[in-house]
XYZ file of C-alpha atoms in Angstrom:
573
model
C -0.106 -0.265 -0.055
C 2.639 2.265 0.774
C 4.221 1.563 -2.332
C 1.224 2.788 -3.679
C 0.524 6.336 -2.005
C 4.177 7.386 -3.109
C 3.610 8.282 -6.805
C 0.247 9.331 -6.005
C 1.605 12.302 -3.523
C 4.549 13.397 -5.879
C 1.916 13.802 -8.114
C 0.638 15.883 -5.957
C 2.984 17.442 -5.133
C 3.957 18.233 -8.845
C 0.872 19.350 -9.416
C 0.823 22.202 -6.237
C 4.407 23.405 -7.320
C 3.233 23.815 -10.835
C -0.297 25.664 -9.714
C 2.355 27.669 -7.644
C 5.079 28.514 -10.343
C 1.377 29.932 -12.748
C 0.233 31.689 -9.778
C 3.768 33.684 -9.174
C 3.784 33.982 -13.004
C 0.172 35.761 -13.017
C 1.278 38.008 -10.579
C 4.306 38.790 -11.850
C 2.683 39.334 -15.233
C 0.147 41.388 -13.609
C 2.070 43.962 -12.074
C 4.487 44.001 -14.671
C 4.416 47.018 -17.078
C 3.457 46.351 -20.905
C 6.239 46.619 -22.661
C 4.352 46.794 -26.252
C 4.360 50.411 -28.437
C 1.060 52.304 -29.359
C 1.982 52.738 -33.298
C 1.873 56.290 -33.690
C 0.392 56.582 -37.359
C -2.586 54.731 -35.861
C -3.045 57.293 -32.495
C -2.739 60.257 -34.835
C -5.190 58.263 -37.507
C -3.403 58.677 -40.271
C -3.820 56.502 -43.345
C -1.679 57.972 -45.912
C 1.790 59.872 -46.548
C 0.856 63.595 -47.154
C -1.756 63.508 -44.277
C -0.411 65.814 -40.998
C -1.938 65.078 -37.412
C -3.109 68.159 -35.604
C -2.468 69.039 -31.823
C -4.692 72.479 -30.970
C -4.293 73.611 -27.855
C -3.668 70.238 -26.030
C -6.140 68.235 -27.742
C -5.707 65.668 -30.789
C -8.288 67.214 -33.923
C -10.395 64.469 -35.402
C -9.433 66.611 -38.874
C -5.960 66.272 -40.444
C -4.150 68.753 -42.396
C -2.021 68.116 -45.710
C 1.620 68.365 -47.057
C 1.831 69.554 -50.268
C 5.151 70.054 -52.113
C 6.545 70.398 -48.671
C 4.332 72.642 -47.218
C 1.134 71.934 -44.769
C -2.411 73.293 -45.780
C -4.851 73.441 -43.509
C -9.006 72.066 -43.952
C -10.643 75.734 -44.498
C -13.886 74.234 -42.038
C -11.390 73.656 -39.368
C -9.601 77.114 -39.600
C -13.018 78.872 -39.781
C -14.064 76.909 -36.899
C -10.724 76.696 -34.786
C -8.738 79.534 -35.342
C -10.221 82.370 -36.806
C -13.922 82.585 -38.562
C -12.750 85.826 -40.458
C -11.472 83.680 -43.065
C -14.141 83.082 -46.153
C -14.857 80.510 -48.596
C -16.296 80.737 -51.847
C -16.831 77.398 -53.049
C -19.170 78.245 -55.783
C -16.396 80.476 -57.111
C -13.667 79.119 -56.007
C -11.845 81.982 -53.916
C -10.791 82.897 -50.575
C -11.524 85.925 -48.946
C -10.322 87.656 -45.691
C -11.546 91.205 -44.329
C -9.027 93.127 -42.286
C -10.362 96.336 -40.750
C -9.355 98.875 -43.588
C -9.110 95.999 -46.896
C -10.425 92.719 -48.710
C -7.988 89.685 -49.078
C -8.885 87.363 -51.774
C -6.800 84.662 -53.385
C -8.514 82.612 -56.145
C -7.576 78.529 -55.919
C -4.528 77.222 -56.969
C -2.589 81.137 -57.370
C 0.459 81.616 -56.031
C -1.004 85.561 -55.994
C -3.166 87.587 -54.010
C -4.945 91.086 -53.628
C -4.784 93.582 -50.987
C -7.809 95.214 -52.015
C -6.501 95.726 -55.722
C -2.315 95.558 -55.345
C -1.213 92.700 -56.245
C 0.930 90.020 -54.164
C 3.263 87.383 -54.576
C 3.015 84.528 -51.999
C 5.374 82.147 -53.894
C 2.940 78.916 -53.317
C -0.177 78.233 -53.914
C -2.612 79.986 -51.235
C -5.426 77.403 -51.588
C -5.673 73.924 -52.816
C -9.742 73.154 -53.816
C -10.677 69.856 -53.498
C -13.906 68.626 -54.867
C -15.772 69.450 -51.556
C -13.592 71.639 -49.386
C -10.169 73.899 -49.406
C -7.124 73.255 -48.054
C -5.416 76.993 -47.121
C -1.424 77.326 -46.829
C -0.851 77.594 -42.784
C 1.530 80.102 -42.822
C -0.494 82.605 -45.303
C -3.505 81.748 -42.164
C -1.013 82.760 -39.535
C -0.234 86.230 -41.010
C -4.146 87.315 -39.781
C -4.410 84.714 -36.865
C -3.231 84.630 -33.670
C -1.490 80.923 -33.026
C 1.981 79.685 -33.152
C 2.987 76.080 -34.766
C 5.651 73.506 -35.007
C 6.119 70.559 -37.065
C 6.992 67.524 -35.859
C 8.073 64.295 -37.931
C 7.736 60.339 -37.425
C 4.627 60.601 -37.579
C 3.728 64.021 -39.298
C 1.953 66.422 -37.127
C 1.387 70.152 -36.167
C 1.713 71.349 -32.766
C -0.981 74.385 -32.357
C -1.848 76.811 -29.730
C -3.959 79.432 -30.377
C -5.750 79.839 -26.090
C -3.253 81.996 -23.831
C -2.716 82.447 -20.180
C -1.509 80.074 -17.323
C -1.059 76.220 -17.548
C 0.308 73.913 -15.521
C 3.578 72.008 -15.839
C 5.134 68.948 -14.607
C 8.571 67.574 -14.122
C 9.396 63.489 -14.873
C 11.531 62.263 -11.336
C 12.622 59.829 -13.312
C 12.419 58.144 -16.403
C 9.217 56.481 -17.490
C 6.641 56.036 -20.067
C 3.563 58.014 -21.590
C 0.821 55.122 -22.138
C -2.318 55.287 -24.277
C -4.345 55.279 -21.017
C -3.936 55.408 -16.996
C -2.648 51.636 -16.526
C 0.379 49.986 -16.799
C -0.847 47.621 -19.165
C -1.939 50.094 -21.780
C 0.267 50.695 -24.630
C 3.608 53.040 -24.805
C 3.416 56.201 -26.621
C 6.787 57.684 -25.592
C 9.462 57.268 -23.518
C 10.354 59.983 -20.936
C 13.907 61.331 -20.250
C 14.408 62.656 -16.247
C 13.745 65.788 -15.518
C 12.015 66.210 -19.227
C 8.960 68.759 -18.722
C 5.373 67.898 -19.648
C 1.981 70.250 -19.314
C -0.322 68.844 -16.871
C -4.100 68.613 -18.633
C -6.273 66.173 -16.117
C -5.511 64.475 -12.424
C -7.178 61.079 -12.220
C -6.154 58.216 -9.248
C -2.794 57.596 -9.135
C -2.560 58.568 -12.839
C -2.036 61.880 -14.816
C -3.139 62.671 -18.381
C -0.485 65.239 -19.804
C 1.285 66.557 -23.183
C 4.648 66.026 -23.952
C 6.357 69.224 -26.165
C 6.258 67.235 -28.877
C 2.259 67.036 -28.988
C 2.133 63.312 -27.786
C -1.084 63.422 -25.527
C -1.470 59.877 -22.713
C -1.387 59.110 -18.614
C 1.987 58.733 -16.683
C 2.062 57.413 -13.519
C 1.511 60.351 -10.781
C 4.684 58.756 -8.572
C 6.930 59.684 -11.919
C 5.710 63.387 -11.461
C 7.225 66.409 -9.076
C 4.822 68.630 -8.095
C 3.295 71.250 -10.536
C 3.614 74.872 -11.515
C 2.231 77.285 -13.164
C 3.601 78.973 -16.750
C 1.909 81.555 -18.797
C 1.625 81.879 -22.723
C 1.573 85.028 -23.911
C 0.584 85.572 -27.175
C 3.288 88.359 -29.704
C -0.194 88.844 -31.978
C -0.867 92.430 -32.444
C -4.729 92.431 -33.331
C -6.091 95.240 -35.252
C -7.906 98.045 -34.214
C -11.231 99.021 -35.806
C -12.335 102.361 -35.498
C -16.253 103.536 -36.187
C -17.794 106.903 -37.748
C -19.636 107.815 -35.274
C -21.726 111.271 -34.183
C -21.186 113.446 -31.334
C -24.987 113.560 -30.804
C -27.270 111.569 -29.649
C -28.859 109.341 -32.945
C -32.461 110.587 -33.557
C -33.727 108.764 -37.017
C -36.468 107.520 -38.196
C -37.736 105.675 -41.679
C -39.304 107.261 -44.569
C -41.266 105.477 -46.671
C -40.986 106.315 -49.874
C -42.642 103.782 -52.382
C -42.262 106.288 -55.409
C -39.595 109.138 -56.516
C -42.809 111.056 -56.457
C -43.336 111.093 -52.990
C -39.345 112.197 -52.045
C -41.081 115.669 -52.914
C -43.284 115.677 -49.446
C -39.944 115.704 -47.574
C -40.492 119.289 -46.202
C -43.872 118.389 -44.686
C -42.976 115.073 -43.676
C -40.188 117.072 -41.706
C -42.367 120.125 -40.173
C -44.618 117.346 -38.000
C -41.362 116.444 -36.336
C -39.580 117.503 -33.381
C -35.590 116.930 -32.573
C -35.180 114.228 -36.015
C -31.028 114.412 -36.512
C -31.188 111.809 -39.699
C -34.283 110.192 -41.525
C -33.645 106.658 -43.775
C -35.717 106.885 -47.097
C -36.271 103.378 -47.949
C -34.531 104.032 -51.578
C -32.978 101.109 -52.732
C -33.689 97.340 -52.557
C -32.010 94.442 -54.109
C -33.867 93.911 -57.675
C -32.068 91.220 -59.335
C -29.941 88.387 -58.676
C -27.133 89.349 -60.133
C -27.041 92.059 -57.101
C -28.847 95.199 -59.025
C -30.460 97.830 -56.949
C -33.757 99.657 -57.319
C -33.030 103.139 -56.793
C -35.758 105.836 -55.522
C -33.271 108.620 -54.819
C -33.660 111.936 -54.926
C -30.520 114.780 -54.776
C -33.218 117.920 -53.932
C -34.555 115.165 -50.953
C -30.888 115.286 -49.667
C -30.018 118.723 -49.987
C -33.173 120.007 -48.524
C -32.372 117.886 -45.097
C -29.168 118.892 -44.826
C -30.179 122.462 -44.710
C -32.295 121.414 -41.836
C -29.327 119.768 -40.446
C -30.650 116.221 -40.839
C -28.624 113.781 -42.011
C -29.314 111.035 -44.610
C -28.994 107.154 -44.460
C -31.136 105.498 -46.777
C -32.059 101.879 -46.161
C -30.505 99.400 -48.377
C -33.421 96.123 -48.247
C -33.695 92.847 -49.872
C -38.010 92.780 -49.446
C -39.548 94.570 -52.179
C -38.811 92.649 -55.194
C -40.081 88.777 -53.838
C -38.633 87.191 -57.230
C -34.763 88.131 -56.046
C -32.776 85.303 -54.654
C -31.086 87.038 -51.612
C -29.526 84.136 -50.897
C -27.952 83.460 -53.999
C -26.721 87.381 -54.266
C -24.817 86.973 -51.071
C -23.487 83.790 -51.587
C -21.525 84.337 -54.740
C -18.585 87.260 -54.569
C -19.425 88.392 -57.768
C -23.186 89.567 -57.151
C -22.348 90.552 -53.333
C -19.654 92.577 -54.790
C -21.507 93.962 -57.562
C -24.472 94.803 -54.948
C -21.798 96.505 -52.486
C -20.232 98.452 -55.310
C -23.427 99.553 -56.772
C -24.685 100.616 -52.512
C -21.108 103.128 -52.356
C -21.535 104.667 -55.977
C -24.954 105.664 -55.142
C -23.658 106.901 -51.599
C -20.634 108.842 -53.108
C -23.409 110.046 -56.118
C -26.148 111.535 -53.710
C -23.782 113.084 -51.107
C -25.416 110.559 -48.254
C -24.237 110.761 -45.358
C -24.927 107.105 -44.081
C -26.615 103.829 -45.821
C -29.296 101.920 -43.186
C -28.923 98.383 -44.102
C -32.121 96.464 -43.745
C -31.507 92.618 -44.675
C -34.456 90.182 -43.028
C -35.790 86.842 -43.514
C -32.622 85.279 -44.750
C -32.165 81.411 -43.687
C -29.000 80.364 -41.799
C -29.082 77.269 -43.906
C -28.917 79.027 -47.328
C -26.806 82.537 -46.364
C -24.615 80.242 -43.648
C -21.390 83.244 -43.375
C -22.433 85.037 -46.367
C -24.748 87.510 -44.537
C -21.559 89.065 -42.459
C -19.322 89.003 -44.933
C -21.311 90.894 -46.759
C -21.743 93.375 -44.018
C -17.490 93.009 -43.855
C -17.156 94.286 -47.392
C -19.455 97.046 -47.532
C -18.152 98.413 -43.683
C -14.536 98.381 -45.863
C -15.984 100.605 -48.832
C -18.089 102.553 -46.701
C -15.381 103.577 -43.731
C -12.835 104.195 -46.761
C -15.363 106.718 -48.066
C -16.797 108.031 -44.830
C -19.522 106.749 -45.305
C -21.573 105.760 -41.990
C -23.013 102.181 -41.816
C -25.771 101.205 -39.751
C -27.642 97.762 -39.450
C -31.359 96.450 -38.539
C -31.422 93.419 -36.591
C -33.796 91.603 -34.983
C -33.902 91.430 -31.212
C -31.607 88.231 -30.576
C -32.383 84.284 -31.010
C -30.983 81.319 -31.483
C -32.391 81.429 -34.734
C -30.862 84.982 -35.679
C -27.224 83.989 -34.066
C -26.424 83.721 -37.931
C -26.453 87.594 -38.006
C -23.361 87.599 -35.984
C -23.857 90.689 -33.729
C -20.644 90.798 -32.416
C -19.248 90.556 -35.906
C -21.070 93.176 -36.890
C -19.914 95.440 -34.341
C -16.607 95.371 -34.934
C -17.534 96.234 -38.924
C -20.376 98.205 -38.844
C -20.303 102.089 -37.210
C -24.475 101.472 -35.239
C -26.210 98.141 -34.786
C -29.903 99.062 -34.697
C -32.458 96.841 -32.528
C -35.758 96.394 -34.784
C -37.303 96.359 -31.293
C -41.037 95.212 -32.788
C -43.368 92.905 -34.064
C -43.098 90.967 -31.020
C -46.288 89.699 -32.221
C -46.801 90.267 -35.913
C -49.147 89.009 -39.008
C -49.225 85.137 -39.041
C -49.028 85.037 -34.818
C -51.018 85.281 -32.231
C -52.770 88.212 -30.643
C -50.683 89.982 -28.699
C -47.971 93.389 -28.207
C -46.243 94.547 -30.636
C -43.505 95.897 -28.293
C -43.908 95.158 -24.732
C -41.310 96.868 -22.208
C -40.244 93.676 -20.964
C -39.667 91.886 -24.648
C -37.845 95.330 -25.799
C -35.795 95.349 -22.369
C -34.546 91.740 -22.828
C -33.555 92.017 -26.835
C -31.529 95.562 -25.316
C -29.663 93.658 -22.737
C -29.101 90.544 -24.940
C -27.619 92.656 -27.534
C -25.538 94.344 -25.377
C -23.693 91.277 -24.700
C -22.106 91.377 -28.023
C -22.426 94.994 -29.233
C -20.948 98.311 -26.656
C -23.849 100.517 -26.027
C -22.331 103.355 -27.264
C -23.422 101.599 -31.089
C -27.125 100.626 -30.207
C -29.347 102.392 -31.654
C -32.804 101.217 -30.140
C -35.846 100.609 -32.574
C -39.348 101.773 -31.880
C -42.490 101.799 -33.818
C -45.042 104.197 -34.589
C -47.633 101.522 -35.004
C -49.912 99.456 -33.685
C -52.140 96.070 -34.351
C -56.090 95.202 -34.167
C -56.053 91.678 -33.536
C -59.667 90.315 -34.713
C -60.703 86.938 -33.085
C -63.544 85.319 -34.925
C -65.095 82.479 -33.669
C -64.792 79.095 -35.825
C -67.733 77.394 -34.185
C -70.683 78.554 -31.762
C -71.103 77.340 -28.586
C -73.939 75.297 -27.195
C -72.991 76.036 -24.046
C -71.626 78.169 -21.625
C -68.602 75.054 -20.462
C -67.660 74.479 -23.698
C -64.487 75.819 -25.366
C -64.527 78.284 -28.769
C -61.692 78.255 -31.202
C -60.824 81.603 -33.180
C -59.637 82.867 -36.111
C -56.673 85.509 -35.451
C -56.165 88.276 -38.004
C -54.104 91.442 -37.515
C -54.121 94.560 -39.205
C -51.798 97.396 -39.074
C -52.858 101.137 -37.999
C -51.076 103.949 -37.074
C -51.336 106.071 -33.447
C -54.450 108.188 -34.313
C -55.764 105.699 -36.332
C -56.555 103.439 -33.586
C -57.294 106.299 -30.738
C -60.319 107.281 -33.642
C -61.239 103.342 -33.842
C -61.118 102.887 -29.831
C -63.364 105.885 -29.589
C -65.639 104.943 -32.335
C -66.303 101.768 -30.610
C -66.423 102.958 -26.972
C -63.863 100.900 -25.868
C -61.663 102.085 -22.571
C -58.374 101.676 -22.032
C -56.504 99.862 -19.579
C -52.878 100.244 -18.229
C -51.115 97.150 -18.204
C -48.376 97.227 -16.606
C -46.902 93.766 -17.629
C -46.559 95.062 -20.976
C -45.906 99.069 -20.485
C -48.800 99.391 -22.828
C -52.136 101.117 -22.339
C -55.054 98.107 -23.537
C -58.556 98.518 -25.183
C -60.974 95.428 -25.964
C -64.302 95.722 -27.673
C -66.742 93.009 -29.260
C -67.969 93.998 -33.326
C -70.119 91.366 -35.713
C -69.429 89.033 -33.373
C -65.885 89.094 -33.234
C -63.510 90.376 -30.102
C -61.420 93.479 -31.169
C -58.005 93.582 -28.783
C -55.236 96.321 -29.521
C -52.068 96.653 -26.987
C -52.184 100.599 -27.575
C -49.081 102.384 -28.877
C -49.210 105.700 -27.478
C -46.889 108.535 -25.585
C -46.972 106.417 -22.565
C -45.422 103.235 -24.178
C -43.291 105.100 -26.116
C -41.780 106.634 -22.920
C -41.224 103.697 -21.294
C -38.836 102.898 -23.810
C -37.323 105.631 -24.528
C -35.819 105.755 -20.785
C -33.701 103.145 -21.568
C -31.755 104.456 -23.415
C -30.269 106.545 -20.413
C -30.782 103.598 -18.699
C -28.169 101.290 -20.823
C -26.316 104.281 -21.989
C -27.736 103.690 -25.657
C -26.459 105.376 -28.683
C -30.113 106.778 -29.632
C -33.547 105.945 -31.093
C -35.320 104.932 -34.638
C -38.661 105.083 -35.303
C -40.349 103.015 -37.972
C -42.109 104.750 -39.734
C -42.895 108.530 -40.134
C -46.603 109.278 -40.811
C -47.468 106.624 -38.519
C -47.150 108.681 -35.355
C -49.308 111.345 -33.740
C -47.777 114.995 -33.144
C -47.749 114.995 -29.311
C -45.170 111.893 -29.390
C -42.291 114.322 -30.595
C -42.748 115.995 -27.399
C -41.539 112.843 -25.253
C -39.024 111.881 -28.022
C -36.813 115.325 -27.501
C -37.331 114.910 -23.595
C -34.871 111.755 -23.756
C -33.360 112.251 -27.117
C -30.667 114.718 -27.397
């Protein structure tokens, strides 16, 4: 029996030894750092020899640049979204544009030459390489007009860019160590760090710190291998250009004068007789009239001369709403037609000795127009500035949908930004005030987040809307809900007062809207009106002083009551 037991014990012992060795091996493997290296081309998402990875502000960007004939070219959309949104690419006509405060830079695709206004400059190599769906811009050309620095690193090909300035944290390496893809010793190695090497600290995690090396490798280092952090400061050496504006040393008191034909210009003397304190008038003389950027012109030199004799400046409006057959988006998105429009506007201003221009482009679609509207503003501004012409631009109260109008950029290029503080409720909307005081105040507050107060003109209505609610069903009992067809019609101040008096309606003051309100029944319909009068106007005029605005403007002359001017001159001028 003993002879049989001995072999069994030997086998058991051998198994125990093997299990022990396996356990020790597993422990060694578990706590031994991986020596596997990450393929850096894969890490940087490089799949072809001409691709160049981009590390921007300590972050690896999905977009890659291209190496073409030894020079780096970056995708236009990357430049626009991350570096400098003032670059504008016209994919219809394959031209790159950049607006400075006083000049327009332009470069055609594949050309070594670019224009500063009309003066040619030889760049020595193509500035733009166009593809079927984008454009690539020479990085050094971008840098001439943008606030960033970059370094090129080979093997694999990458650029390390900095465009955000200020304080950041750095740490020193205590002893030789590795940067790994993730926080863990089993994660592949990205780079080897020598003792005393410096890394930028990006994010601290438990036992590991996310860092970036000087050559743009981002990964993780064990905390025990790093010394304490210290703050360093990145300072830009770029000198931003200065924008100047043609502004007046008086508070603007402007009103729009709707002119539907040349004959109406002859009424200017009688129109001005009814006003007080007016120092700027904006006749509706020009509008976009064809898809080539042509203008309809209703201007009159006699009108301008008479206004000047009354010490009133003339800033005619240019709008895009009169000719419904014109495709505003087409005109704005094609450089040739857009430039034609700009040239005509400035030519008219010079021809008629105009003091300014009031741009009123409305009902644009951000999907159709994109950045072309604000490019139009830049180009028009440069020519107005160079010819001493004031440029004011009408804007809706800010909403997310109208963000593409880019009021902050307008404020750099244009001289005045006008808030159209009316049409809170409009034809086709539900019933309500045309311009309630809280809504206007919010419009001012939101505009001032983007535009300096000394450039903001507050537009106010001389009109109101009568809302007619006509029942679409007849109630059979008192508990039945009644639906209504809602329609509206615009009235001037005197006309709406006459209508209210005719129906014997009583006014009541609504503190929540800052207006008088009246309601009456007519022909089975309910009629409602939030009244525009001197009381509602005064509430808005007080905002000029409260927010230190540049002035006020009013739509439109002829709809006001005479007594409104006594209120206006109390707060303006």
